[in-house]
Amino acid sequence: MLLTVRMDAELHRAFMDAAHALDRPASQVARDLVRSFVQRQSRTAEFEEAMRRHEARLAQDVPQGTEEDYQAFLAEKVRLGREDIAAGRTVSHEQVVAEGEARRAALLKRLGKR
């Protein structure tokens, strides 16, 4: 495939000098730039889709209705939380932090950041 790119002479000269400094053909540098751009756009699209799904899930959790409905919703959440504490179904702060760090590392690895 042939890709024609128009650019001013100064930018062209700077690009060619930079490619030469890397001891690589300009065509290879251009391919790398295009590949990097496509990957970045793909990750951005994946992230935006994940955020849309997350926001949709959050919207489902928001109670709709009157102030009375909202207060009942909060009271039920508190009741359930207290039941969990009484039954020993809790997670330590350290465990939450460790799990968060592990999830972050896995995500960065999947995105090619580490």
PDB file of C-alpha atoms in Angstrom, residues 13-26 29:
ATOM      1  CA  ARG A  13      13.645  17.827   6.609  1.00  0.00           C
ATOM      2  CA  ALA A  14      13.259  17.409  10.393  1.00  0.00           C
ATOM      3  CA  PHE A  15      11.568  14.015   9.909  1.00  0.00           C
ATOM      4  CA  MET A  16      14.288  12.786   7.561  1.00  0.00           C
ATOM      5  CA  ASP A  17      17.019  14.017   9.942  1.00  0.00           C
ATOM      6  CA  ALA A  18      15.354  12.266  12.890  1.00  0.00           C
ATOM      7  CA  ALA A  19      15.021   9.009  10.929  1.00  0.00           C
ATOM      8  CA  HIS A  20      18.651   9.272   9.835  1.00  0.00           C
ATOM      9  CA  ALA A  21      19.734   9.878  13.456  1.00  0.00           C
ATOM     10  CA  LEU A  22      18.044   6.583  14.359  1.00  0.00           C
ATOM     11  CA  ASP A  23      19.800   4.918  11.409  1.00  0.00           C
ATOM     12  CA  ARG A  24      16.435   3.746  10.125  1.00  0.00           C
ATOM     13  CA  PRO A  25      14.693   4.275   6.812  1.00  0.00           C
ATOM     14  CA  ALA A  26      12.022   6.960   6.881  1.00  0.00           C
ATOM     15  CA  VAL A  29       9.724   5.174  11.016  1.00  0.00           C
TER      16      VAL A  29
END
